[in-house]
Coordinates of C-alpha atoms in Angstrom, one line a residue:
Chain S
M1 CA -58.7 58.3 65.4
N2 CA -57.9 56.9 68.8
N3 CA -59.8 59.5 70.8
S4 CA -62.8 57.3 71.3
V5 CA -64.2 57.3 74.8
L6 CA -64.4 53.9 76.3
D7 CA -67.9 52.8 77.2
E8 CA -69.0 50.7 80.2
R9 CA -68.4 47.3 78.5
S10 CA -64.8 48.3 77.5
R11 CA -64.1 49.5 81.1
F12 CA -65.6 46.3 82.4
L13 CA -63.1 44.2 80.4
R14 CA -60.3 46.4 81.5
R15 CA -61.4 46.0 85.0
R16 CA -61.1 42.3 84.6
I17 CA -57.5 42.8 83.3
V18 CA -56.7 44.9 86.4
D19 CA -58.2 42.3 88.6
V20 CA -55.5 39.9 87.2
L21 CA -52.7 42.4 87.6
K22 CA -53.7 43.0 91.1
E23 CA -53.0 39.4 92.0
A24 CA -50.2 38.6 89.6
K25 CA -48.5 42.0 89.7
R26 CA -47.1 41.3 86.2
G27 CA -48.0 40.9 82.6
H28 CA -47.7 42.3 79.1
V29 CA -50.1 45.1 79.9
G30 CA -49.7 47.5 77.0
A31 CA -50.0 44.8 74.4
A32 CA -53.3 43.5 76.0
L33 CA -54.9 46.9 76.5
S34 CA -54.6 47.8 72.8
L35 CA -56.5 44.5 72.0
V36 CA -59.5 44.9 74.3
E37 CA -61.9 46.3 71.8
I38 CA -60.8 43.9 69.0
F39 CA -61.6 40.9 71.1
R40 CA -64.7 42.5 72.6
V41 CA -66.2 43.0 69.1
L42 CA -65.0 39.5 67.9
Y43 CA -66.6 37.7 70.8
D44 CA -69.7 39.9 71.3
D45 CA -70.7 40.4 67.7
V46 CA -68.7 38.4 65.1
L47 CA -67.5 34.9 66.0
R48 CA -69.5 31.7 66.0
Y49 CA -68.6 29.7 69.1
D50 CA -70.0 27.6 72.0
P51 CA -68.3 28.1 75.4
K52 CA -69.7 24.7 76.5
N53 CA -68.1 23.1 73.5
P54 CA -64.9 25.0 72.8
R55 CA -63.9 22.5 70.1
W56 CA -67.2 22.6 68.2
K57 CA -66.2 21.8 64.7
D58 CA -68.3 24.5 63.1
R59 CA -66.9 27.3 65.4
D60 CA -65.0 30.2 63.8
R61 CA -61.3 29.8 64.5
C62 CA -59.7 32.8 66.3
I63 CA -56.0 32.6 66.8
L64 CA -54.2 35.0 69.1
S65 CA -50.8 35.0 67.3
K66 CA -49.4 37.8 69.4
G67 CA -49.7 35.6 72.4
H68 CA -48.2 38.1 74.8
G69 CA -51.6 40.0 74.5
C70 CA -53.3 37.1 76.2
L71 CA -54.7 39.1 79.1
A72 CA -57.3 40.7 76.8
L73 CA -58.2 37.2 75.4
Y74 CA -58.5 35.7 79.0
A75 CA -60.8 38.6 80.1
I76 CA -63.2 38.0 77.3
L77 CA -63.0 34.1 77.4
A78 CA -63.8 34.2 81.1
D79 CA -66.6 36.6 80.6
K80 CA -68.1 34.3 78.0
G81 CA -67.9 31.3 80.4
F82 CA -65.1 29.3 78.6
F83 CA -63.5 28.8 82.1
P84 CA -64.4 29.9 85.6
R85 CA -63.6 33.5 86.4
E86 CA -61.6 32.4 89.4
E87 CA -58.9 31.2 87.0
L88 CA -58.0 34.8 86.3
A89 CA -56.7 35.2 89.8
K90 CA -54.4 32.3 89.3
F91 CA -52.6 34.0 86.3
C92 CA -49.1 32.6 86.0
Q93 CA -49.4 30.6 89.2
P94 CA -48.5 26.9 89.5
D95 CA -52.1 25.8 90.0
G96 CA -53.6 27.9 87.3
I97 CA -54.2 27.2 83.6
L98 CA -53.6 30.8 82.4
G99 CA -50.0 31.6 81.6
G100 CA -48.1 34.6 80.3
H101 CA -48.7 33.1 76.9
P102 CA -51.9 31.2 76.0
E103 CA -51.8 27.5 75.6
I104 CA -54.3 25.0 74.1
K105 CA -55.1 23.6 77.5
V106 CA -57.2 26.7 78.1
P107 CA -60.8 26.2 76.8
G108 CA -61.3 28.7 74.0
V109 CA -57.6 29.1 73.1
E110 CA -57.1 27.8 69.6
T111 CA -53.3 27.5 69.5
S112 CA -50.5 27.8 71.9
S113 CA -48.6 31.0 71.0
G114 CA -45.9 33.2 72.4
S115 CA -43.2 33.0 69.8
L116 CA -44.2 35.4 67.1
G117 CA -45.0 34.9 63.4
H118 CA -46.6 31.4 63.8
G119 CA -50.4 32.2 63.8
L120 CA -50.9 33.3 60.2
S121 CA -49.4 30.0 58.7
I122 CA -51.5 27.9 61.2
G123 CA -54.6 29.9 60.2
L124 CA -53.8 29.4 56.6
G125 CA -53.8 25.6 57.2
M126 CA -57.1 25.8 58.9
A127 CA -58.6 27.9 56.2
L128 CA -57.4 25.5 53.5
N129 CA -59.0 22.7 55.4
A130 CA -62.4 24.6 55.5
R131 CA -62.1 25.0 51.8
Y132 CA -61.3 21.3 51.3
E133 CA -64.1 20.2 53.6
K134 CA -66.6 22.9 52.2
A135 CA -67.0 24.0 55.8
D136 CA -68.2 27.5 56.4
Y137 CA -66.2 28.3 59.5
R138 CA -63.9 31.3 59.2
V139 CA -60.4 31.9 60.4
F140 CA -59.3 35.1 62.2
V141 CA -55.7 35.6 63.2
V142 CA -55.0 38.4 65.6
M143 CA -51.4 39.7 65.2
G144 CA -49.2 42.4 66.4
D145 CA -47.4 45.1 64.5
G146 CA -44.0 44.1 66.0
E147 CA -44.8 40.5 65.0
C148 CA -44.8 41.7 61.3
N149 CA -41.0 42.0 61.6
E150 CA -41.0 38.2 61.4
G151 CA -40.3 36.9 57.8
S152 CA -42.6 34.0 58.5
V153 CA -45.5 36.4 58.4
W154 CA -44.8 37.3 54.9
E155 CA -44.2 33.7 53.8
A156 CA -47.7 33.0 55.1
A157 CA -49.1 36.1 53.4
L158 CA -47.7 35.0 50.1
S159 CA -49.4 31.7 50.4
A160 CA -52.7 33.0 51.7
G161 CA -52.7 35.4 48.7
K162 CA -51.9 32.7 46.3
H163 CA -54.7 30.5 47.5
K164 CA -57.1 33.4 47.5
L165 CA -58.4 32.5 51.0
S166 CA -61.4 34.8 51.5
N167 CA -62.2 32.7 54.7
L168 CA -59.0 34.0 56.3
T169 CA -58.7 37.3 58.0
A170 CA -55.7 38.8 59.6
I171 CA -56.4 41.5 62.3
I172 CA -53.4 43.6 63.1
D173 CA -53.1 45.5 66.4
Y174 CA -51.3 48.4 65.0
N175 CA -50.3 50.2 68.2
K176 CA -47.1 51.4 66.6
M177 CA -44.9 50.5 69.6
Q178 CA -42.9 47.4 70.2
S179 CA -40.7 46.4 73.1
Y180 CA -37.7 48.7 72.5
A181 CA -39.2 51.7 70.9
T182 CA -41.8 52.7 68.2
T183 CA -42.2 50.5 65.2
A184 CA -41.0 53.4 63.1
E185 CA -37.7 53.4 64.9
V186 CA -37.2 49.6 65.4
Q187 CA -38.3 48.3 62.0
N188 CA -40.6 50.6 60.0
L189 CA -43.6 48.8 58.5
E190 CA -44.7 51.6 56.3
P191 CA -46.3 51.6 53.8
F192 CA -48.0 48.9 55.8
A193 CA -51.4 48.7 54.0
D194 CA -49.6 48.8 50.7
K195 CA -47.4 45.9 51.7
W196 CA -50.5 43.7 52.3
R197 CA -52.1 44.8 49.1
A198 CA -49.0 43.8 47.3
F199 CA -49.3 40.4 48.9
N200 CA -52.9 40.1 47.4
F201 CA -54.8 40.9 50.6
A202 CA -57.9 43.1 50.7
V203 CA -57.1 45.8 53.2
R204 CA -59.2 47.9 55.5
E205 CA -57.9 50.3 58.1
V206 CA -59.9 51.2 61.2
D207 CA -59.8 52.7 64.6
G208 CA -59.2 49.7 66.7
H209 CA -60.9 51.2 69.8
D210 CA -64.1 52.4 68.0
V211 CA -66.4 49.5 68.6
S212 CA -69.0 50.6 66.0
V213 CA -66.4 51.0 63.3
L214 CA -64.7 47.7 64.3
R215 CA -68.1 45.9 64.3
Q216 CA -68.9 47.2 60.9
A217 CA -65.5 46.1 59.5
L218 CA -65.4 42.7 61.1
K219 CA -69.0 41.8 60.2
N220 CA -68.3 42.6 56.6
I221 CA -65.6 40.3 55.6
P222 CA -64.4 39.1 53.3
I223 CA -63.6 42.6 52.2
E224 CA -63.2 41.3 48.7
N225 CA -64.2 38.0 47.3
G226 CA -61.3 35.8 46.3
K227 CA -58.8 37.5 48.6
P228 CA -57.8 37.1 52.2
S229 CA -58.6 40.1 54.4
V230 CA -56.5 42.2 56.6
I231 CA -58.0 44.7 59.1
I232 CA -55.3 47.0 60.2
C233 CA -56.5 48.3 63.6
H234 CA -54.9 51.6 64.5
T235 CA -54.7 51.4 68.3
V236 CA -53.0 52.8 71.3
K237 CA -50.6 50.7 73.2
G238 CA -51.8 50.6 76.9
K239 CA -55.2 52.1 75.9
G240 CA -57.4 53.2 78.9
F241 CA -55.1 54.4 81.6
S242 CA -53.1 57.5 81.8
G243 CA -50.0 55.7 83.2
T244 CA -50.0 52.9 80.6
E245 CA -50.8 54.6 77.3
C246 CA -47.8 54.8 74.9
N247 CA -45.6 53.9 77.8
L248 CA -43.0 51.3 77.0
K249 CA -42.4 50.6 80.6
W250 CA -45.8 48.9 80.5
H251 CA -45.0 46.6 77.5
H252 CA -44.1 44.0 80.0
K253 CA -44.2 44.9 83.7
N254 CA -43.1 43.2 86.8
K255 CA -43.8 44.3 90.4
I256 CA -46.9 46.4 89.5
S257 CA -47.5 48.3 92.7
D258 CA -50.6 48.6 94.8
E259 CA -50.7 52.3 94.1
E260 CA -50.6 51.7 90.3
I261 CA -53.4 49.2 90.7
D262 CA -55.5 51.7 92.7
Q263 CA -54.9 54.3 90.2
M264 CA -56.1 52.1 87.4
Y265 CA -59.3 51.2 89.3
G266 CA -59.8 54.8 90.1
E267 CA -59.6 55.8 86.4
L268 CA -62.1 53.1 85.4
A269 CA -64.5 54.4 88.0
R270 CA -64.6 57.9 86.6
Chain Q
M1 CA -35.5 5.4 48.9
R2 CA -37.1 8.8 48.3
K3 CA -39.0 7.4 45.4
T4 CA -40.4 4.5 47.6
C5 CA -41.2 7.0 50.3
L6 CA -43.2 9.2 48.0
E7 CA -44.9 6.3 46.3
I8 CA -46.2 5.2 49.7
V9 CA -47.4 8.6 50.5
Y10 CA -49.3 8.6 47.2
E11 CA -50.8 5.1 48.0
L12 CA -51.8 6.3 51.5
A13 CA -53.4 9.4 50.0
K14 CA -55.4 7.2 47.6
K15 CA -56.7 5.3 50.5
D16 CA -57.1 7.9 53.1
K17 CA -58.5 11.4 52.6
R18 CA -56.8 12.7 55.7
V19 CA -53.4 12.6 53.8
F20 CA -52.2 15.9 52.4
F21 CA -48.8 16.5 50.7
I22 CA -46.9 19.7 51.0
G23 CA -43.6 20.3 49.2
S24 CA -41.5 23.4 49.1
D25 CA -40.0 23.8 45.6
L26 CA -39.2 20.1 44.7
G27 CA -37.9 18.8 41.4
E28 CA -40.0 19.0 38.3
G29 CA -42.4 16.1 38.1
T30 CA -42.4 15.1 41.8
L31 CA -45.6 13.2 42.6
D32 CA -47.2 14.3 39.3
K33 CA -49.6 11.5 39.5
Y34 CA -50.7 12.5 43.0
K35 CA -51.1 16.1 41.9
K36 CA -53.2 15.1 38.9
E37 CA -55.5 12.7 40.8
M38 CA -55.8 14.6 44.1
P39 CA -55.0 18.2 43.4
D40 CA -56.9 19.5 46.3
R41 CA -54.7 17.6 48.7
F42 CA -51.4 18.5 46.9
F43 CA -49.5 21.7 47.7
M44 CA -46.3 23.2 46.5
E45 CA -45.8 26.2 48.7
G46 CA -42.4 27.6 47.7
I47 CA -39.2 28.0 49.5
S48 CA -40.8 28.9 52.8
E49 CA -40.2 26.2 55.4
A50 CA -41.5 28.1 58.3
N51 CA -44.9 28.7 56.6
I52 CA -45.1 25.2 55.5
I53 CA -44.7 23.8 58.9
G54 CA -47.3 26.2 60.3
M55 CA -49.7 25.4 57.5
A56 CA -49.3 21.7 58.0
A57 CA -50.0 22.3 61.7
G58 CA -53.3 24.1 60.9
L59 CA -54.3 21.2 58.7
A60 CA -53.3 18.7 61.4
M61 CA -55.3 20.5 64.0
E62 CA -58.3 19.9 61.8
G63 CA -57.6 16.2 61.7
K64 CA -55.5 15.9 58.5
I65 CA -52.2 14.1 58.2
P66 CA -49.8 16.3 56.2
Y67 CA -46.6 14.8 54.7
I68 CA -44.0 17.4 54.2
N69 CA -41.1 16.8 51.8
T70 CA -38.0 19.0 51.3
I71 CA -34.2 18.8 51.8
A72 CA -33.5 17.6 55.4
T73 CA -31.3 20.4 56.5
F74 CA -34.0 23.0 55.6
L75 CA -36.6 20.9 57.3
T76 CA -34.7 20.6 60.5
R77 CA -32.5 23.7 60.8
R78 CA -34.4 26.4 59.0
C79 CA -37.7 26.0 60.6
F80 CA -36.7 24.4 63.9
E81 CA -38.8 26.7 66.0
Q82 CA -41.9 26.0 64.0
V83 CA -41.3 22.3 64.3
V84 CA -40.9 22.7 68.1
V85 CA -43.8 24.9 68.7
D86 CA -46.3 24.1 66.0
L87 CA -45.7 20.4 65.8
G88 CA -44.0 19.4 69.0
L89 CA -46.0 21.5 71.5
H90 CA -49.2 20.7 69.9
N91 CA -48.3 17.0 69.4
L92 CA -49.7 17.0 65.8
N93 CA -49.7 14.2 63.2
V94 CA -47.4 15.8 60.7
R95 CA -44.8 13.7 58.8
L96 CA -41.5 15.3 57.9
L97 CA -39.7 13.6 55.1
G98 CA -36.1 14.9 54.9
N99 CA -34.2 14.3 51.7
G100 CA -30.5 13.7 51.8
G101 CA -30.0 12.6 55.3
G102 CA -26.3 12.5 56.3
L103 CA -23.7 13.1 53.7
V104 CA -25.8 12.4 50.6
Y105 CA -25.4 16.0 49.3
A106 CA -21.6 15.8 49.6
P107 CA -21.0 17.6 46.3
L108 CA -23.2 20.5 47.5
G109 CA -21.3 21.2 50.7
P110 CA -22.2 21.8 54.4
T111 CA -25.3 23.9 53.9
H112 CA -27.0 20.8 52.3
E113 CA -25.4 18.0 54.4
A114 CA -27.9 16.9 57.1
T115 CA -25.2 15.9 59.6
D116 CA -27.1 17.0 62.7
D117 CA -30.8 16.3 61.8
I118 CA -31.3 13.4 64.3
A119 CA -29.8 15.4 67.2
I120 CA -31.9 18.4 66.4
M121 CA -35.1 16.5 66.1
R122 CA -34.4 14.3 69.1
T123 CA -34.6 17.2 71.4
I124 CA -38.3 17.9 70.7
P125 CA -40.9 16.3 73.1
H126 CA -43.4 14.1 71.2
M127 CA -41.2 13.9 68.1
T128 CA -40.4 10.5 66.7
V129 CA -37.2 10.2 64.7
V130 CA -36.7 7.3 62.2
A131 CA -33.8 6.6 59.8
P132 CA -34.7 3.6 57.7
A133 CA -31.8 1.5 56.3
D134 CA -33.2 0.8 52.8
A135 CA -36.2 1.3 50.5
D136 CA -37.9 -1.9 51.9
E137 CA -37.8 -0.6 55.4
M138 CA -38.8 2.9 54.3
R139 CA -41.9 1.3 52.8
R140 CA -42.7 -0.3 56.2
V141 CA -42.0 2.9 58.1
V142 CA -44.1 5.2 56.0
N143 CA -47.0 2.7 55.9
Q144 CA -47.1 2.7 59.7
T145 CA -47.2 6.6 59.9
I146 CA -50.9 6.7 58.9
D147 CA -52.0 5.5 62.3
Y148 CA -49.3 6.9 64.6
Q149 CA -49.7 9.6 67.1
G150 CA -47.5 12.6 67.1
P151 CA -45.0 14.3 64.7
V152 CA -42.6 12.0 62.9
Y153 CA -39.3 12.9 61.2
I154 CA -38.1 10.4 58.6
R155 CA -34.5 10.6 57.3
I156 CA -34.3 9.7 53.7
A157 CA -31.0 8.3 52.4
K158 CA -29.5 8.6 48.9
G159 CA -31.5 5.9 47.1
F160 CA -30.5 2.6 45.5
D161 CA -28.9 1.7 48.8
P162 CA -28.4 -2.1 49.0
I163 CA -31.4 -3.9 50.6
V164 CA -30.2 -5.2 54.0
T165 CA -33.5 -5.5 55.9
R166 CA -35.7 -8.6 55.9
E167 CA -39.4 -8.6 55.2
E168 CA -40.0 -11.5 57.6
V169 CA -38.8 -9.6 60.6
P170 CA -41.8 -7.7 62.2
F171 CA -41.3 -4.0 61.9
K172 CA -42.7 -1.5 64.4
I173 CA -41.8 2.1 64.8
G174 CA -40.0 2.4 68.1
K175 CA -38.6 -1.1 68.0
A176 CA -34.9 -2.1 67.4
I177 CA -34.1 -5.1 65.3
L178 CA -31.5 -7.6 66.3
M179 CA -30.1 -8.6 63.0
K180 CA -27.3 -10.9 64.3
E181 CA -26.1 -12.1 67.6
G182 CA -22.6 -12.7 68.9
A183 CA -20.9 -12.6 72.2
D184 CA -17.7 -10.6 71.5
A185 CA -19.2 -7.2 70.7
L186 CA -22.3 -5.3 69.8
V187 CA -22.5 -3.0 66.9
I188 CA -25.6 -0.6 67.0
T189 CA -26.6 1.2 63.7
T190 CA -29.3 3.4 62.3
G191 CA -30.2 4.2 58.7
I192 CA -27.8 3.1 56.1
T193 CA -25.0 2.3 58.6
L194 CA -26.8 -1.0 59.2
K195 CA -24.9 -2.2 56.1
I196 CA -21.6 -1.1 57.5
G197 CA -22.4 -2.9 60.8
L198 CA -23.3 -6.1 58.9
D199 CA -20.2 -5.9 56.8
A200 CA -17.9 -5.2 59.7
A201 CA -19.5 -8.2 61.5
A202 CA -18.9 -10.5 58.4
Q203 CA -15.3 -9.3 58.3
L204 CA -14.7 -9.9 62.0
K205 CA -16.2 -13.3 61.8
K206 CA -13.3 -14.3 59.5
E207 CA -11.1 -13.3 62.4
G208 CA -13.0 -15.5 64.8
L209 CA -15.0 -12.7 66.4
H210 CA -18.8 -13.0 66.8
I211 CA -20.6 -9.7 66.7
S212 CA -24.2 -8.7 67.5
V213 CA -25.7 -6.2 65.1
L214 CA -28.6 -4.2 66.5
H215 CA -30.4 -2.0 64.0
V216 CA -32.1 1.0 65.5
P217 CA -34.3 2.6 62.8
T218 CA -36.1 4.6 65.4
V219 CA -33.7 6.8 67.4
K220 CA -36.6 8.3 69.2
P221 CA -38.4 6.8 71.1
L222 CA -35.3 4.6 71.7
D223 CA -35.8 0.9 72.2
E224 CA -33.9 1.0 75.5
E225 CA -35.1 -2.5 76.5
Q226 CA -33.6 -4.2 73.5
I227 CA -30.4 -2.0 73.6
L228 CA -29.8 -3.0 77.3
A229 CA -30.6 -6.6 76.7
S230 CA -28.1 -6.8 73.9
A231 CA -25.5 -4.6 75.6
K232 CA -25.6 -6.8 78.8
K233 CA -24.2 -9.8 76.9
V234 CA -21.1 -8.2 75.5
P235 CA -17.9 -6.4 76.7
V236 CA -17.6 -4.1 73.7
I237 CA -20.2 -1.7 72.2
V238 CA -19.8 0.5 69.1
T239 CA -22.4 2.8 67.6
I240 CA -22.2 3.8 63.9
E241 CA -24.0 6.8 62.4
E242 CA -23.8 9.0 59.4
H243 CA -24.2 11.9 61.7
T244 CA -22.3 14.1 64.1
V245 CA -21.3 12.0 67.2
I246 CA -23.0 14.8 69.3
G247 CA -26.6 14.1 70.1
G248 CA -27.5 11.3 67.7
L249 CA -27.6 7.5 67.9
G250 CA -24.3 7.2 69.8
S251 CA -25.3 9.8 72.4
A252 CA -28.7 8.2 72.9
V253 CA -27.1 4.7 73.3
A254 CA -24.4 6.2 75.7
E255 CA -27.1 7.9 77.9
T256 CA -29.1 4.7 78.1
I257 CA -26.2 2.3 79.0
A258 CA -24.6 4.9 81.4
E259 CA -27.8 5.4 83.3
A260 CA -28.2 1.5 83.5
D261 CA -24.8 1.6 85.3
M262 CA -23.2 -0.5 82.7
L263 CA -20.6 1.9 81.3
S264 CA -17.9 1.0 83.8
F265 CA -17.9 -2.6 82.6
K266 CA -18.1 -2.0 79.0
R267 CA -15.8 -0.5 76.3
F268 CA -17.9 1.9 74.4
R269 CA -17.1 4.0 71.3
R270 CA -19.1 6.2 68.8
I271 CA -18.3 6.1 65.1
G272 CA -19.7 9.1 63.3
I273 CA -18.8 12.6 62.1
P274 CA -16.6 14.5 64.6
D275 CA -17.6 18.0 65.7
V276 CA -16.8 19.7 62.4
F277 CA -18.4 20.8 59.2
P278 CA -17.4 18.6 56.3
D279 CA -14.5 20.5 54.7
Q280 CA -14.3 18.7 51.4
Y281 CA -16.6 17.7 48.5
G282 CA -16.7 14.4 46.6
S283 CA -19.4 11.8 47.2
Q284 CA -21.4 10.4 50.1
A285 CA -19.0 7.4 50.0
S286 CA -15.8 9.5 49.9
L287 CA -16.9 11.6 52.9
M288 CA -17.9 8.4 54.8
E289 CA -14.4 7.2 54.2
Y290 CA -12.9 10.5 55.1
F291 CA -14.7 10.4 58.4
G292 CA -13.9 6.7 59.1
I293 CA -17.6 5.6 58.9
T294 CA -16.8 2.3 57.1
A295 CA -16.9 -1.3 57.8
E296 CA -13.1 -1.6 57.8
K297 CA -12.7 1.1 60.4
T298 CA -15.5 -0.4 62.4
A299 CA -13.9 -3.9 62.3
L300 CA -10.5 -2.4 63.2
L301 CA -11.9 -0.6 66.2
I302 CA -13.8 -3.6 67.5
G303 CA -10.8 -5.7 67.1
E304 CA -8.7 -3.2 69.2
L305 CA -11.4 -3.0 71.9
V306 CA -11.8 -6.7 72.2
Q307 CA -8.1 -6.9 72.8
M308 CA -8.3 -4.4 75.7
K309 CA -9.9 -7.1 77.7
G310 CA -10.8 -6.1 81.3
K311 CA -9.8 -2.5 81.1
G312 CA -13.2 -1.3 81.8
V313 CA -13.3 -3.3 84.9
E314 CA -9.9 -2.0 86.0
I315 CA -11.1 1.6 85.9
V316 CA -13.8 0.7 88.4
Q317 CA -11.2 -0.9 90.7

């Protein structure tokens, strides 16, 4: 796993992220780069949405619960036309709408997030509403591995399992690194898949950078009828650049230098 | 009061399909009728307050009006961040019904005594904070929450509290109610301390003092206009709350009159729980007595403050 070569579309989305970094010189870079293929497949192949009508009632709900990964979400939302591409250059600026964590004022952003461990419960509420209304929209919650340290995640998992919400899918960016160190060192999640199974989720593990595998997994949910799904995506923090991959210094980086930006552009051009 | 509160939620749910009920792990038989008649809008989600708030947020984002009921301390302290981010930041129509506001759970100790709930909830933008005085007022409050924008925290008192509010006075969330008018002092109350204020006023009347009693069921948004209008007319102002004196009604009133540049000319005191955790058991009444939140102590304090005529003005000079 994780040795997949990035194709032009994946490089294009990363270029968009580097465009932002070039202006802002800051961001949760590692956490965004591990998410790029997940969002690419969701928005290119899986989700039902209308960029001209972001609150369309029949849309699939896609919550970015690990809000610090927002650069990957902004890149795809801009590409799909939810907001003008020029907004990307105003990341974290007083006159921009795109902050270091996503907020609902951004067209296409489902919930304001940033503090971890909120999204799955909110998604649970949305999924219960769909069941009550007999609506066929689906709910996807994109979460981090470090986020799964939060007890609230497991409270939500208990409820989702109890309610047998097959319209709810958790997607976990399992890049195995959090802010301080590896997840194994900080708060070991293993046996991770078994934990979700024990909470009555149907589980699938995939290479989170292999778009064909991701596509196949995300297009075939629920994994099991009568159960919420979890897709554990094995990913690489900082995926795509020699300097950022598995490098904790890029978890959140300030003062990104012009040289670093040039190097990133250079690697994308190869 | 809790019974009335939940009865109204049931009635609202019967009339309006947007109403959902979420409990944590409430007492056996709670809202049985609701559960039986509207099972798809009734949830008992276990002792998981953080999840319950988020789940309610998700429902509210889809246009529903969830009513959440559990013990007030757990609803305010335990899941504070969920309340701030999920409900406050998103400005959602979720109703939080907190059991045992104040010292109701005196026998159960400080983990269960909601002595800071009003202060906690008051800091959250968009949040409305209401403490009804009795079951009748609870009925009026909860009925208004069906068409009210934003999250609302409702403090539920012990129950079987004496009825002191009046049906004929128009009730509106956000409006203070002038129960009694007098020129010697102003007592400002919230929740069940209205009764204490009224009793103190009756006691002082015997001593020849005429006291205004302003009931403030909605601590946020605060009816500053009415508070200032009433405060203007008297030299002495006392607030009474079954709550820490830090950050609750007394603080809110103090902020209001201070910023209206009135404080130098008034004698102002807060009656409430000092900055401590209750250190003894007993009953709600015994702890109220212990902390001096009584009509007798209020009357005594007002009597003393009225005697201190002109002192406030002297400080200015």
